[in-house]
Coordinates of C-alpha atoms and ligand atoms in Angstrom, one line a residue:
M1 CA 0.0 0.0 0.0
L2 CA 1.0 3.6 -0.4
D3 CA 3.0 4.4 2.6
R4 CA 2.0 7.3 4.8
K5 CA 5.1 9.3 4.1
R6 CA 4.5 9.0 0.3
Q7 CA 0.9 9.9 0.8
E8 CA 1.8 13.1 2.7
Q9 CA 4.5 13.9 0.1
L10 CA 1.9 13.5 -2.7
K11 CA -0.5 15.9 -1.0
I12 CA 2.3 18.5 -0.8
N13 CA 3.7 18.0 -4.2
S14 CA 0.6 17.6 -6.2
T15 CA -1.1 20.7 -7.6
F16 CA -3.6 18.5 -9.3
V17 CA -7.0 17.6 -7.9
V18 CA -8.9 14.7 -9.3
P19 CA -12.4 16.1 -10.1
Q20 CA -15.1 14.1 -8.4
K21 CA -18.3 14.9 -10.4
K22 CA -18.1 17.6 -13.0
E23 CA -21.1 19.9 -12.6
D24 CA -22.1 22.3 -15.3
H25 CA -20.2 25.3 -14.1
S26 CA -17.5 23.9 -11.8
Y27 CA -13.8 24.6 -12.2
V28 CA -11.1 22.0 -12.1
L29 CA -7.6 22.8 -10.7
L30 CA -5.1 22.4 -13.5
D31 CA -1.6 21.0 -13.2
K32 CA 0.6 24.0 -14.1
R33 CA 3.5 21.7 -14.9
F34 CA 1.8 21.0 -18.2
L35 CA 2.0 24.6 -19.4
H36 CA 5.2 25.7 -21.1
L37 CA 6.5 28.6 -23.2
G38 CA 5.3 28.4 -26.7
D39 CA 2.3 26.1 -25.9
N40 CA -0.9 27.0 -27.7
I41 CA -3.6 26.7 -25.0
N42 CA -7.0 25.9 -26.6
F43 CA -9.1 26.4 -23.4
N44 CA -9.7 29.3 -21.1
L45 CA -7.7 29.5 -17.9
Y46 CA -9.1 31.1 -14.7
F47 CA -7.7 32.1 -11.4
K48 CA -9.5 32.8 -8.1
N49 CA -9.2 36.5 -7.2
R50 CA -11.6 36.1 -4.2
P51 CA -12.5 32.9 -2.4
T52 CA -15.6 32.5 -4.5
Q53 CA -14.9 34.4 -7.7
M54 CA -13.2 33.0 -10.8
T55 CA -11.6 35.5 -13.2
L56 CA -10.4 34.9 -16.7
F57 CA -6.6 34.6 -16.6
L58 CA -5.8 33.5 -20.2
Q59 CA -8.1 33.5 -23.2
S60 CA -8.5 30.3 -25.2
D61 CA -6.2 30.0 -28.3
T62 CA -3.3 31.9 -26.8
V63 CA 0.3 31.0 -27.2
V64 CA 2.2 31.2 -23.9
D65 CA 4.8 33.9 -24.2
M66 CA 7.4 35.1 -21.7
Q67 CA 5.0 37.6 -20.1
Q68 CA 2.3 35.0 -19.6
Q69 CA 4.8 32.5 -18.3
Q70 CA 5.9 35.1 -15.7
R71 CA 2.2 35.7 -14.7
L72 CA 1.7 32.0 -14.4
Q73 CA 4.5 31.7 -12.0
E74 CA 3.0 34.5 -9.9
V75 CA -0.4 32.9 -9.4
E76 CA -0.6 30.0 -7.0
Q77 CA -3.4 28.1 -8.9
V78 CA -5.1 28.2 -12.2
F79 CA -8.3 26.4 -13.2
V80 CA -10.1 25.2 -16.3
S81 CA -13.9 25.2 -16.6
S82 CA -15.4 21.7 -16.5
T83 CA -17.1 22.5 -19.8
E84 CA -13.7 22.7 -21.5
Y85 CA -12.2 19.8 -19.5
H86 CA -12.1 17.5 -22.6
Q87 CA -9.8 19.9 -24.4
Y88 CA -7.5 19.9 -21.3
E89 CA -7.4 16.1 -21.3
I90 CA -6.3 16.1 -24.9
F91 CA -3.7 18.7 -24.1
V92 CA -2.4 16.6 -21.2
E93 CA -2.2 13.6 -23.5
E94 CA -0.1 15.5 -26.0
H95 CA 2.2 16.9 -23.4
L96 CA 2.8 13.9 -21.1
Q97 CA 5.5 12.4 -23.2
K98 CA 7.3 15.7 -23.4
L99 CA 7.3 16.0 -19.7
I100 CA 8.7 12.6 -19.1
Q101 CA 11.6 13.4 -21.4
D102 CA 12.2 16.8 -19.7
T103 CA 15.6 16.7 -18.1
S104 CA 14.9 19.6 -15.8
L105 CA 12.3 17.6 -13.9
T106 CA 13.4 15.2 -11.1
L107 CA 12.3 11.6 -11.0
D108 CA 10.0 12.4 -8.1
E109 CA 8.3 15.2 -10.0
K110 CA 7.8 12.9 -13.0
T111 CA 6.4 10.2 -10.8
D112 CA 4.0 12.6 -9.3
I113 CA 2.8 13.8 -12.8
I114 CA 2.4 10.2 -14.0
Y115 CA 0.6 9.3 -10.8
T116 CA -1.9 12.2 -11.0
S117 CA -2.7 11.9 -14.7
S118 CA -3.0 8.1 -14.5
T119 CA -5.4 8.4 -11.5
E120 CA -7.5 10.7 -13.7
L121 CA -7.5 8.3 -16.6
T122 CA -8.4 5.4 -14.4
H123 CA -11.3 7.4 -12.9
S124 CA -12.6 8.1 -16.4
L125 CA -12.6 4.3 -17.2
Y126 CA -15.0 3.9 -14.2
D127 CA -17.1 6.7 -15.5
N128 CA -17.5 5.1 -18.9
P129 CA -20.8 3.2 -19.0
E130 CA -19.4 0.8 -21.6
A131 CA -16.5 -0.3 -19.5
L132 CA -17.0 -0.8 -15.8
E133 CA -20.6 0.2 -15.2
N134 CA -21.4 -2.7 -13.0
V135 CA -18.1 -2.9 -11.2
Q136 CA -18.3 0.4 -9.4
R137 CA -17.9 -1.2 -6.0
S138 CA -14.5 -2.6 -6.9
E139 CA -13.2 0.9 -7.3
N140 CA -12.5 1.0 -3.6
I141 CA -10.4 -2.1 -3.8
V142 CA -8.7 -1.4 -7.2
M143 CA -7.8 2.3 -7.0
P144 CA -5.7 2.2 -3.8
I145 CA -3.8 -0.9 -5.1
L146 CA -3.2 0.7 -8.5
Q147 CA -2.1 3.9 -6.9
S148 CA 0.3 2.1 -4.6
I149 CA 1.7 0.2 -7.7
L150 CA 2.1 3.5 -9.6
Y151 CA 3.9 5.1 -6.6
N152 CA 6.4 2.3 -6.4
D153 CA 9.8 3.5 -7.5
D154 CA 10.8 0.2 -9.4
T155 CA 7.5 0.0 -11.3
I156 CA 7.4 3.7 -12.2
A157 CA 10.9 3.6 -13.6
S158 CA 10.0 0.9 -16.1
Y159 CA 6.5 2.3 -16.7
M160 CA 8.1 5.6 -17.8
K161 CA 9.7 3.7 -20.7
I162 CA 6.2 2.8 -21.9
I163 CA 4.9 6.4 -21.7
E164 CA 8.0 7.9 -23.3
H165 CA 7.5 5.6 -26.3
D166 CA 3.8 5.6 -27.0
Y167 CA 0.8 7.2 -25.3
Y168 CA -1.7 4.6 -26.5
T169 CA 0.3 1.8 -24.8
H170 CA 0.2 3.8 -21.6
T171 CA -3.6 4.2 -21.5
H172 CA -4.0 0.5 -22.7
S173 CA -1.7 -0.7 -19.9
L174 CA -3.6 1.2 -17.3
N175 CA -6.9 -0.1 -18.6
V176 CA -5.6 -3.7 -18.6
S177 CA -4.4 -3.4 -15.0
V178 CA -7.8 -2.0 -13.8
Y179 CA -9.6 -4.9 -15.6
A180 CA -7.1 -7.4 -14.3
L181 CA -7.4 -6.2 -10.7
C182 CA -11.2 -6.3 -10.9
L183 CA -11.1 -9.8 -12.4
G184 CA -8.4 -11.0 -9.9
A185 CA -10.6 -9.7 -7.0
A186 CA -13.7 -11.5 -8.6
L187 CA -11.6 -14.7 -8.7
G188 CA -10.8 -14.3 -5.0
L189 CA -7.2 -13.4 -5.1
K190 CA -5.8 -11.9 -1.9
E191 CA -4.4 -8.4 -1.8
E192 CA -0.7 -9.5 -1.9
K193 CA -1.4 -11.5 -5.2
L194 CA -3.5 -8.6 -6.6
I195 CA -0.6 -6.2 -6.2
L196 CA 1.6 -8.6 -8.2
L197 CA -1.1 -9.0 -10.8
G198 CA -1.6 -5.3 -11.1
R199 CA 2.2 -4.8 -11.6
A200 CA 2.3 -7.6 -14.2
A201 CA -0.7 -6.1 -16.1
L202 CA 0.7 -2.6 -16.0
L203 CA 4.0 -3.8 -17.5
H204 CA 2.6 -6.6 -19.8
D205 CA 3.5 -4.6 -23.0
L206 CA 6.8 -3.2 -21.7
G207 CA 8.5 -4.8 -24.7
K208 CA 6.6 -2.5 -27.0
S209 CA 9.1 0.2 -26.0
K210 CA 11.6 -1.6 -28.2
I211 CA 9.2 -1.9 -31.2
S212 CA 9.2 0.9 -33.7
Y213 CA 6.5 3.6 -33.2
E214 CA 5.3 3.2 -36.8
V215 CA 4.5 -0.5 -36.3
I216 CA 2.7 0.0 -33.0
N217 CA 0.6 2.9 -34.4
K218 CA 0.0 1.6 -37.9
N219 CA -3.4 2.5 -39.2
G220 CA -4.5 -0.9 -40.5
V221 CA -3.3 -4.5 -40.9
L222 CA 0.4 -5.2 -40.3
T223 CA 2.5 -6.8 -43.1
Q224 CA 4.0 -10.2 -42.2
E225 CA 7.3 -8.6 -41.5
E226 CA 5.8 -6.0 -39.2
F227 CA 3.8 -8.6 -37.4
D228 CA 6.9 -10.6 -36.9
E229 CA 8.6 -7.6 -35.3
M230 CA 5.5 -6.9 -33.1
K231 CA 5.5 -10.6 -31.9
N232 CA 8.9 -10.0 -30.3
H233 CA 7.4 -7.7 -27.6
P234 CA 6.5 -10.3 -24.9
S235 CA 10.1 -11.7 -24.9
L236 CA 11.6 -8.2 -25.2
G237 CA 9.5 -7.1 -22.2
Y238 CA 10.6 -10.2 -20.3
E239 CA 14.2 -9.4 -21.0
I240 CA 13.8 -5.7 -19.9
A241 CA 12.0 -6.8 -16.7
V242 CA 14.7 -9.3 -15.8
K243 CA 17.4 -6.7 -16.5
I244 CA 15.8 -4.1 -14.2
G245 CA 15.6 -6.6 -11.4
I246 CA 12.0 -7.9 -11.5
N247 CA 12.4 -11.4 -10.3
D248 CA 8.9 -12.4 -9.3
K249 CA 7.9 -15.5 -11.4
N250 CA 4.2 -14.5 -11.6
I251 CA 5.0 -11.0 -13.0
L252 CA 7.6 -12.4 -15.4
D253 CA 5.1 -15.0 -16.6
G254 CA 2.4 -12.3 -17.1
I255 CA 4.7 -10.3 -19.3
R256 CA 6.2 -13.1 -21.3
H257 CA 3.1 -15.2 -21.8
H258 CA 0.1 -12.9 -22.2
H259 CA -0.1 -13.8 -26.0
E260 CA 0.1 -17.5 -25.5
K261 CA -3.0 -19.5 -26.5
L262 CA -4.5 -22.6 -24.9
D263 CA -4.3 -24.5 -28.3
G264 CA -0.5 -23.8 -28.5
K265 CA -0.8 -21.4 -31.4
G266 CA 0.3 -18.3 -29.4
Y267 CA 3.7 -16.8 -29.0
P268 CA 6.6 -16.6 -28.1
D269 CA 6.9 -20.1 -26.6
N270 CA 3.9 -21.9 -28.1
L271 CA 2.8 -23.0 -24.6
K272 CA -0.3 -25.2 -24.3
E273 CA -3.1 -25.7 -21.8
H274 CA -1.8 -26.1 -18.2
E275 CA 1.6 -24.7 -19.3
I276 CA 0.0 -21.2 -19.3
K277 CA -0.2 -19.9 -15.7
L278 CA -2.9 -17.9 -14.0
F279 CA -1.5 -14.4 -14.6
P280 CA -1.0 -14.6 -18.3
R281 CA -4.5 -16.2 -18.6
I282 CA -6.1 -13.2 -16.7
I283 CA -4.0 -10.6 -18.5
G284 CA -4.6 -12.2 -21.9
I285 CA -8.4 -11.9 -21.5
C286 CA -8.2 -8.2 -20.2
D287 CA -5.8 -7.4 -23.1
V288 CA -8.1 -8.7 -25.8
F289 CA -11.1 -7.0 -24.2
D290 CA -9.4 -3.6 -24.0
A291 CA -8.1 -3.8 -27.6
L292 CA -11.6 -4.6 -28.9
T293 CA -13.4 -2.0 -26.9
T294 CA -11.0 0.9 -27.3
R295 CA -11.4 3.5 -30.1
R296 CA -8.4 4.0 -32.3
S297 CA -7.9 6.4 -35.2
Y298 CA -8.5 3.5 -37.6
K299 CA -11.3 1.7 -35.9
K300 CA -14.4 2.4 -33.8
A301 CA -14.8 1.1 -30.3
M302 CA -16.8 -2.1 -30.1
H303 CA -19.6 -2.4 -27.6
S304 CA -18.5 -4.5 -24.6
F305 CA -21.4 -7.0 -25.2
N306 CA -20.2 -7.6 -28.8
A307 CA -16.6 -7.9 -27.7
L308 CA -17.4 -10.5 -25.1
Q309 CA -19.5 -12.4 -27.6
I310 CA -16.6 -12.6 -30.0
M311 CA -14.2 -13.6 -27.2
K312 CA -16.6 -16.4 -26.1
L313 CA -17.6 -17.7 -29.6
E314 CA -14.4 -17.2 -31.6
M315 CA -11.6 -17.4 -29.1
N316 CA -12.6 -20.4 -27.1
A317 CA -9.6 -22.3 -28.3
H318 CA -7.3 -19.5 -27.1
L319 CA -8.7 -18.0 -23.9
D320 CA -9.6 -19.7 -20.6
M321 CA -13.4 -20.0 -20.7
K322 CA -13.8 -20.4 -17.0
I323 CA -12.0 -17.2 -16.3
L324 CA -13.8 -15.5 -19.2
N325 CA -17.2 -16.5 -17.7
V326 CA -16.2 -14.8 -14.4
F327 CA -15.2 -11.7 -16.4
I328 CA -18.5 -11.7 -18.2
K329 CA -20.5 -12.1 -15.0
M330 CA -18.4 -9.3 -13.4
L331 CA -19.2 -6.9 -16.2
H332 CA -22.8 -7.8 -16.8
K333 CA -24.3 -8.6 -13.4
Ligands
LIG1 FE1 0.9 -7.5 -25.8
LIG2 FE1 -1.5 -5.4 -24.5

């Protein structure tokens, strides 16, 4: 769990508040670390000039110049209207990678930024009626575990490699770990095991940091050569994990074997049936579900009902049907 010292530190460091429910005219505190010289801000910024009054600070569609940067340093907090929150989310998405590569920030500052923006992303997964509508209760179990995982120095260092490389893999990894933690809890795993499962799920695609960006983000079907390159990511991820000192067998299994199939037609080791352990079975199901239900630039998001139907009818030789049934029950109670 997140230790108390870290929790206190987070409260002090973080200038970001996770919005609970966004009412029509509420304002959300904005993380100033995302705003830099030269950035084009496409939403209005506000500051509090009296305890209850918000005043326009920066008009939408303004490029931050030296003068504005100076003004930003002088105000303690800036806010964005909840009606323009979506624009801010897109802005954060575009700037997160830049921040991770920014050499003027310390590891602690970067950890804090990842932690806060990831918490926000995970909350929005719970808000999405297509995703976890019926699993709201698990939020109390899953969120603290995921937050403690994200605030663990070893995990965050390897997770940064994922964000640096590709934003989609970052959000996908977060989604897969939320699903895996919910499913793990539904399967009766104890907290200690859940923490390991959450780490494995968060890092399952770590090896994609070694695959070219063009292949990962290709709009459309991969050529045979590109697919062969892509297929290396589970073993590459395993190698990176071993190199950085991850030695838990469950986590390593989850990373290396999440694309194995029960009929032996998966990769990289063509494992069969009982050779595939529990973690890769759980992660494999959550991975396919997220890939099918997420919107990408080249494909629409599939409704969760249709995704589960495909998984049940067309992937029964690949996925563990007993675990899939628990997953289906969990999502459609
Ligand atoms: Fe993968
Ligand atoms: Fe994946």
